[in-house]
Structure formats: structure tokens, C-alpha cells
Short mmCIF file of C-alpha atoms (C1' of nucleotides) in Angstrom, two decimals:
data_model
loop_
_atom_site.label_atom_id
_atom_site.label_comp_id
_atom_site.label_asym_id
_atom_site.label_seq_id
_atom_site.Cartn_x
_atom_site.Cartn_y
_atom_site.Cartn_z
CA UNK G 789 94.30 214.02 -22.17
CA UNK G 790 95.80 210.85 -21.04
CA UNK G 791 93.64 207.58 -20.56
CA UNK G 792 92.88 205.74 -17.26
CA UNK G 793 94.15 202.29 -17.29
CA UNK G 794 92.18 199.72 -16.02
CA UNK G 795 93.76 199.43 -12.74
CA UNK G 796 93.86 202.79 -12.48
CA UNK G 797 90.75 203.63 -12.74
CA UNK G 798 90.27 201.00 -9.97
CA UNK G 799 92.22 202.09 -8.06
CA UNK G 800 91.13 205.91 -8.42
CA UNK G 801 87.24 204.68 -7.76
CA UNK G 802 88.68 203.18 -4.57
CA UNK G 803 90.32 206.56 -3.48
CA UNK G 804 87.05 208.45 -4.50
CA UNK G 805 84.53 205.65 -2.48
CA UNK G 806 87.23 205.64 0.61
CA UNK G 807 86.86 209.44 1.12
CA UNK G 808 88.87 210.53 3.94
CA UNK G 809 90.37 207.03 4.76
CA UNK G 810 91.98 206.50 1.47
CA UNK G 811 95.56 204.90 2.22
CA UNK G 812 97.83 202.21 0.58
CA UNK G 813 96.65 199.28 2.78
CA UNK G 814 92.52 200.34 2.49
CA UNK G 815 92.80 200.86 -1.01
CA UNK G 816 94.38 197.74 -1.61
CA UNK G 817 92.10 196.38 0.50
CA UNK G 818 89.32 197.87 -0.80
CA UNK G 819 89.52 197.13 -4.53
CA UNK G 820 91.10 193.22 -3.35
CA UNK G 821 87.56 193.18 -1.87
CA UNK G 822 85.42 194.16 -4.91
CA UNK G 823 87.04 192.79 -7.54
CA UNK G 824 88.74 189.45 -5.47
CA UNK G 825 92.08 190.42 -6.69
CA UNK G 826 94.84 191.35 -4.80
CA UNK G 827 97.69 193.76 -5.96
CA UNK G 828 101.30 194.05 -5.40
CA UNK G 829 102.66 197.08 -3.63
CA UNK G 830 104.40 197.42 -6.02
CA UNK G 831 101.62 197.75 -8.73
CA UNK G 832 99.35 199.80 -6.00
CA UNK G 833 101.82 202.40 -5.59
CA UNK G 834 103.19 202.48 -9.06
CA UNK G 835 99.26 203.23 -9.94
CA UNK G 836 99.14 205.37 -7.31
CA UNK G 837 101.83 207.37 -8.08
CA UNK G 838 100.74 207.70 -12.21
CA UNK G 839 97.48 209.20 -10.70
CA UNK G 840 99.26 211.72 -8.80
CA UNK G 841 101.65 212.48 -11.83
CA UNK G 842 98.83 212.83 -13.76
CA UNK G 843 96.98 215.38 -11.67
CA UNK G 844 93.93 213.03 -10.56
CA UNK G 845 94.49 212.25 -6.93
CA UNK G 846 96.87 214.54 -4.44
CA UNK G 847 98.64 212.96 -2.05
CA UNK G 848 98.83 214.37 2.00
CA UNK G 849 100.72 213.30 4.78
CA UNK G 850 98.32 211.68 7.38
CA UNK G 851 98.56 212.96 11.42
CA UNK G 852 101.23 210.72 13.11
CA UNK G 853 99.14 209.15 15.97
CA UNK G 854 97.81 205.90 14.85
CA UNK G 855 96.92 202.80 17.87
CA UNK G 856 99.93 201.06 17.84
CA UNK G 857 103.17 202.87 16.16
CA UNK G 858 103.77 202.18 12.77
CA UNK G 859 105.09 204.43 9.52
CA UNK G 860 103.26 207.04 8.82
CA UNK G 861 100.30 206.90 6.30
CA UNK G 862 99.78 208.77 3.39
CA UNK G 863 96.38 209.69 2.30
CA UNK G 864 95.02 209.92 -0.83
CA UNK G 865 92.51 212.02 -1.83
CA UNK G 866 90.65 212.56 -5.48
CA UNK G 867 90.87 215.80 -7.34
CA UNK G 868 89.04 217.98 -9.78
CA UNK G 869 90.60 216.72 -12.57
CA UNK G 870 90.30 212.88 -11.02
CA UNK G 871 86.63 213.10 -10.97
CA UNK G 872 86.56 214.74 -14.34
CA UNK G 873 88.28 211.83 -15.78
CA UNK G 874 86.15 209.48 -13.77
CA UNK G 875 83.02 211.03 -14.78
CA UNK G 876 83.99 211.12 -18.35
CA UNK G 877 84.93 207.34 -18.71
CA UNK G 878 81.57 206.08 -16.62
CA UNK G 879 79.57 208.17 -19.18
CA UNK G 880 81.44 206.65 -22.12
CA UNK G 881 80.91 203.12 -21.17
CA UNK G 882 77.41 203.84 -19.50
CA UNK G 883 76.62 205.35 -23.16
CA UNK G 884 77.95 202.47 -25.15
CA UNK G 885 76.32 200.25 -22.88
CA UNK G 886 73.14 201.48 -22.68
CA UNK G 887 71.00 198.90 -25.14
CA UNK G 888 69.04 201.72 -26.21
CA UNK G 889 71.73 203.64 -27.95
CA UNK G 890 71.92 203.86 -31.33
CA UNK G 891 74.85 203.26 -33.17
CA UNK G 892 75.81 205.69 -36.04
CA UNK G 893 75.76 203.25 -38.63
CA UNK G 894 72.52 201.62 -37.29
CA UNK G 895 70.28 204.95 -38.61
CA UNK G 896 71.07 203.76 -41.78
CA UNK V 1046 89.74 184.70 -16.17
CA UNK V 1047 91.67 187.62 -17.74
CA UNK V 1048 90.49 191.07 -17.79
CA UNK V 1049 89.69 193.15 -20.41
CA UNK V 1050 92.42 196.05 -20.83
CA UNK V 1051 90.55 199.27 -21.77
CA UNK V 1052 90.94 199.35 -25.22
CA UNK V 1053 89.83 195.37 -25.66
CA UNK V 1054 86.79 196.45 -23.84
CA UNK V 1055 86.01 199.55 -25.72
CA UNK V 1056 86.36 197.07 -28.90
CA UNK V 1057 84.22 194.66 -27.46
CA UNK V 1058 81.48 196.82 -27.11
CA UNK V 1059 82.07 197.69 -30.55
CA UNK V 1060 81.65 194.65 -31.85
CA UNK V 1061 78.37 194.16 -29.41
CA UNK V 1062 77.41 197.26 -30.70
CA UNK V 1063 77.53 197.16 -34.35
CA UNK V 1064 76.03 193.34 -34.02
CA UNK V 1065 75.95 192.07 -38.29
CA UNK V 1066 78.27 195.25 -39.08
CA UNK V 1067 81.13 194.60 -37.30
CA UNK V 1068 84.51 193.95 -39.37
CA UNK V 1069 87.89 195.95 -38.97
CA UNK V 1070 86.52 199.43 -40.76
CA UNK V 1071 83.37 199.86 -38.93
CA UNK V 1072 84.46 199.09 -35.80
CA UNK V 1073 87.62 201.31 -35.95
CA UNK V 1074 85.38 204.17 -37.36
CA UNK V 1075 82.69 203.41 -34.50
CA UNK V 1076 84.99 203.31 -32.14
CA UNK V 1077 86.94 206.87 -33.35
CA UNK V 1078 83.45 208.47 -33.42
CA UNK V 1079 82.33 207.43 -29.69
CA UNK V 1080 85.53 208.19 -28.01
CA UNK V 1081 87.46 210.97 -30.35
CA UNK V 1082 89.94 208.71 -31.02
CA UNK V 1083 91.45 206.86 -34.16
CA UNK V 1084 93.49 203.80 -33.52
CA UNK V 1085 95.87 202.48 -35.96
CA UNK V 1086 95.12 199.36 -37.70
CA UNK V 1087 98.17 197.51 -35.70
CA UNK V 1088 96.13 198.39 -32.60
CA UNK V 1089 92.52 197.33 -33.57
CA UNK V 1090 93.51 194.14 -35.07
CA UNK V 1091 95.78 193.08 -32.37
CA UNK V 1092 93.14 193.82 -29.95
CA UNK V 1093 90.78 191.71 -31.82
CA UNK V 1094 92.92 189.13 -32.31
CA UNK V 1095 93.85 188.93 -28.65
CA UNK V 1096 89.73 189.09 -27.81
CA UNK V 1097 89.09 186.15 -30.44
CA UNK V 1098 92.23 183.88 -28.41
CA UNK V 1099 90.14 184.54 -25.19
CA UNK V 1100 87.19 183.35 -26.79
CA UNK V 1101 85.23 186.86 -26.34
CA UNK V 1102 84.38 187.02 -30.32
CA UNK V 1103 84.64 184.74 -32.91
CA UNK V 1104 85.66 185.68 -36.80
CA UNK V 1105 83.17 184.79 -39.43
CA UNK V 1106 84.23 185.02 -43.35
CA UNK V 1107 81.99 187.63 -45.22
CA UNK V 1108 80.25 186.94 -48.14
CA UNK V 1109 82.50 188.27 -51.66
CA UNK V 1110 79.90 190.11 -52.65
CA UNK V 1111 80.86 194.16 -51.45
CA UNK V 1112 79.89 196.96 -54.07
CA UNK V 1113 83.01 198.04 -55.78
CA UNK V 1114 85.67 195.22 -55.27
CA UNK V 1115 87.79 194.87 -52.36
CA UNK V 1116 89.74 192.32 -50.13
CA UNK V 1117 86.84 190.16 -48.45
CA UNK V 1118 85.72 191.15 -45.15
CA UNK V 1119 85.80 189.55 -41.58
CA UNK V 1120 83.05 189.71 -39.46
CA UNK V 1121 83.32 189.52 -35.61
CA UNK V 1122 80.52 188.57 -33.47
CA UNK V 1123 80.66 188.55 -29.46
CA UNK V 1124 80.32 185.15 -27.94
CA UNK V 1125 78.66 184.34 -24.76
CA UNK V 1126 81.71 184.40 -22.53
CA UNK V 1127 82.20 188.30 -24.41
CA UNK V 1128 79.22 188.89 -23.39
CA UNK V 1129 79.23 187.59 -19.94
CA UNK V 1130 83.13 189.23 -19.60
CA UNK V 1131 81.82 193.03 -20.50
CA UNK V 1132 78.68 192.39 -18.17
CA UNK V 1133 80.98 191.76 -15.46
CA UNK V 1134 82.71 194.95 -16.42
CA UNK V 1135 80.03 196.80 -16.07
CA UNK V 1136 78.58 195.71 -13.14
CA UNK V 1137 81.63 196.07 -11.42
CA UNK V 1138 81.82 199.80 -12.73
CA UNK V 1139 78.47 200.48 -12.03
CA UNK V 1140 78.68 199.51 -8.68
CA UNK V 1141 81.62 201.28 -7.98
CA UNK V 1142 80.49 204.40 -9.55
CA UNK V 1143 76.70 204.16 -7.97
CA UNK V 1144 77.19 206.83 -5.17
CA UNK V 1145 74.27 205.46 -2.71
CA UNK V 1146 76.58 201.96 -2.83
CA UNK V 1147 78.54 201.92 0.88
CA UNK V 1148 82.07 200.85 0.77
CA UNK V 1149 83.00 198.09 3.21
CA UNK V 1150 84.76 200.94 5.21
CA UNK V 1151 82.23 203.29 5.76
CA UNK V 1152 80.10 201.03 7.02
CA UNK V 1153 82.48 200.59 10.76
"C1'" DC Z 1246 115.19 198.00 21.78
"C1'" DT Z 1247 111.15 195.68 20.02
"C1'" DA Z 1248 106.94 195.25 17.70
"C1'" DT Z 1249 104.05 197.13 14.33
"C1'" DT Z 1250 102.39 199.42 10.29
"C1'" DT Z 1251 103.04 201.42 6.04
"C1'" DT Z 1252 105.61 202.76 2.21
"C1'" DT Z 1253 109.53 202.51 -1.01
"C1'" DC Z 1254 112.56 200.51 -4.35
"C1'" DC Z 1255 113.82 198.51 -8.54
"C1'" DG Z 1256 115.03 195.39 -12.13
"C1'" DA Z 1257 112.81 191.92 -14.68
"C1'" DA Z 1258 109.11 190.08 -17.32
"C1'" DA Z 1259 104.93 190.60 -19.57
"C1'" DT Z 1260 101.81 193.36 -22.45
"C1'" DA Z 1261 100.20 196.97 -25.22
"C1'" DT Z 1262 100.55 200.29 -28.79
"C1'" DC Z 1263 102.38 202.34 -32.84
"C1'" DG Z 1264 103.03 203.06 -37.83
"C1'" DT Z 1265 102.84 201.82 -42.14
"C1'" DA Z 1266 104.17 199.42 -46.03
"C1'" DA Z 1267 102.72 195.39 -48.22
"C1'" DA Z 1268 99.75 191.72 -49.40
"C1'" DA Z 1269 95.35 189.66 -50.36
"C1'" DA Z 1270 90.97 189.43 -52.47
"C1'" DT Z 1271 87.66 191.11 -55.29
"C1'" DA Z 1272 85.02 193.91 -58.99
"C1'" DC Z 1273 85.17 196.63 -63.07
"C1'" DT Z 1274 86.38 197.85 -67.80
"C1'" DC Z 1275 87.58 196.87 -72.40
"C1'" DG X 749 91.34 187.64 -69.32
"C1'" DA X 750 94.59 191.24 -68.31
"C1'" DG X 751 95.26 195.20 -66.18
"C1'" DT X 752 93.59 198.59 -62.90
"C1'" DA X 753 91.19 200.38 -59.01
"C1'" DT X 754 89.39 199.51 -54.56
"C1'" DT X 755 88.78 197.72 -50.02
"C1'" DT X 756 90.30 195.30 -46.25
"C1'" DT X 757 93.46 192.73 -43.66
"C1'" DT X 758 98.15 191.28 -42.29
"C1'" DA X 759 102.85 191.60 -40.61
"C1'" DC X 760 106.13 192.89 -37.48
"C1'" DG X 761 110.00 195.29 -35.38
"C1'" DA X 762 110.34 199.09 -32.36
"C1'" DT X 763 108.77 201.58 -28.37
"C1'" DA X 764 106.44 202.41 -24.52
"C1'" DT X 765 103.96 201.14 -20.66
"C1'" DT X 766 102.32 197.97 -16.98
"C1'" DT X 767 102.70 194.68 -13.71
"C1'" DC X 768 105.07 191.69 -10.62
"C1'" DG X 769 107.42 190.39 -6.17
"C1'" DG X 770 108.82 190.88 -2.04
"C1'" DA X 771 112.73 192.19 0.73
"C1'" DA X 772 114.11 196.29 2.83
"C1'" DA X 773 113.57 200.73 4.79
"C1'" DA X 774 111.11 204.28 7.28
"C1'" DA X 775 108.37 205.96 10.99
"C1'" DT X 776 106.28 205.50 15.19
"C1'" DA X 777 104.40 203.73 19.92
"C1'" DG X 778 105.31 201.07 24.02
#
DNA sequence: CTATTTTTCCGAAATATCGTAAAAATACTC
DNA sequence: GAGTATTTTTACGATATTTCGGAAAAATAG
């Protein structure tokens, strides 16, 4: 089972929290918003396109009528497997996080 | 202010984690027995090394005094800015990940 | 045809990760 | 103290992966 990067893990909580309006320019947006740092295209798609490769988002062609022309968008939505992967890396770092944990070698 | 890649952070809260106990061996085996995963020695040191040039930890020279011989150990202890860095992590994530939190979107 | 919006492309540069043999430092034994 | 065993760290080239930039292309409405 291959890792989330940092970014993309970003970038997949973005597509999970945008729901139905998950596209290129609102997911930049988005994650330029909550973390105040903005991403290439090129490193938004190439993300993108990993988590689509790698089963965790799906990709679907979005209905050609937007207000004022323009290409047409291509939404992203969050699978199964996406929010498997996302659940399992929150609980990892919400576990080692948690103060209260114990650490293995602390039972000592 | 760089970020943490995922490893550096996973690491870090090793180190946080294992507070007096942390040198290279502990924190490799803590680290292998939280996430199921062993890391080469190439990988752990390099990520420490690259956590102690961002000022995250700092290296501390063990006492010589193990039980059966052996090279002396380094101990790594987070700093403040560590500390501060994998808080902002968290929060971040935990925002994110908080399903009552409203996107900037959804709001409209 | 023009304006607009969104996505694609792609090579270059930067980083990260791997593997593992070797070196360093120390205690133990006689 | 010399040799041996043990533990831990270092070194480092080779790969692999990420990230950057931003101009250009595609798609669409007026």
C-alpha cells in the first residue's frame, strides 16, 4: 500500500471537504487558502493525477454549461480506497499525537 | 518555514514521543512498530539529520556507560520550533479532517 | 472571432529514499 | 593491554520521486 505524500494528502482532504465542487482551480484554491500556499499547476495536477493512478480519487467530466464559456472542468471526486487511506493516516498521527499514548518502550 | 515531509514528521513525533529514549535504534524500532514499517538506517538518519539543520531537534552525546559495550549513543530531543512545527501539522490536519469544519466553499 | 476558464505539457531542478558495507566507540575477558 | 564481541552511527553513490514554472492548448459562450 503506497503512502500519501504530504501534498497529496492535501490535496486529497481538499477533494474530500469540496464534495461535489472539487475542480483544479477550487482545489487549488482551497488548500492555497488553508495552508497560505499556493501550488503550481503543474504540481496540482501532477498530485492530482498520482491520486487517480493510485485509485484514491476518480476523475469525471463536469456538464459543459458554465456562466461565461471556458474549457471544460473536470471534477474530482474521493473514493473508497481515498478515504481508506485518509482515515488510516489521520488515525496514525491522531494516535501518535495523542499525549496520552503510551509508547512501547515507556511500559518499561 | 519548510514543511515537514511525511516521514520527517513521523520521526519527529518519534523523537517527541520517546522524550529521554530517543537515539537512532529506538526511534527506528518505534517508528517500525507504530506504522508497520522498517526504514533503513540511510533513511532515518538522513531524516534526522535534515530535522536537526532545521532546528526541529537538537543531538545530545550519551553518556559511555551502555550495558555490554557498544559505539556511544546520540540522543535527539525536539526543540521548541519542533514542537511548534508538528503542532502546526496537526492543527492543520485536524482541521481539515474535523467533518463539522465548513470549507470556504460551502459556505456561498 | 474574441474573451474566458480550465487543463495539459514537459524538461529541469530539487529532494527523498535505498541499501549496506564500513567505521567508530565501548565493554568484556584473560 | 590485546583481542574480541557488541552496539550504534556514518558514508555515499544510485535511484526514484516530487516539485516547479508558466507558456500553450483546449473547450466553450457571446
Amino acid at each position: 500500500m503506497k503512502d500519501l505524500t504530504l501534498t497529496e494528502e492535501m490535496f486529497l482532504l481538499a477533494v474530500w471537504k469540496l464534495k461535489e465542487e472539487a475542480y483544479g482551480v477550487t482545489i487549488r484554491q482551497y488548500v492555497s487558502e488553508e495552508t497560505g500556499r499556493t501550488y503550481p499547476y503543474g504540481t496540482l495536477y501532477s498530485a492530482l493525477d498520482k491520486l487517480a493512478r493510485k485509485g484514491f480519487v476518480a476523475r469525471s467530466t463536469g456538464d459543459p454549461s458554465p456562466e461565461r464559456g471556458g474549457r471544460r472542468k473536470y471534477y474530482y471526486h474521493i473514493t473508497g480506497q481515498g478515504i481508506e487511506a485518509l482515515r488510516a493516516a489521520m488515525e496514525l498521527k491522531r494516535l501518535l499525537w495523542d499525549p496520552d499514548t503510551e509508547t512501547a518502550l515507556s511500559k518499561s
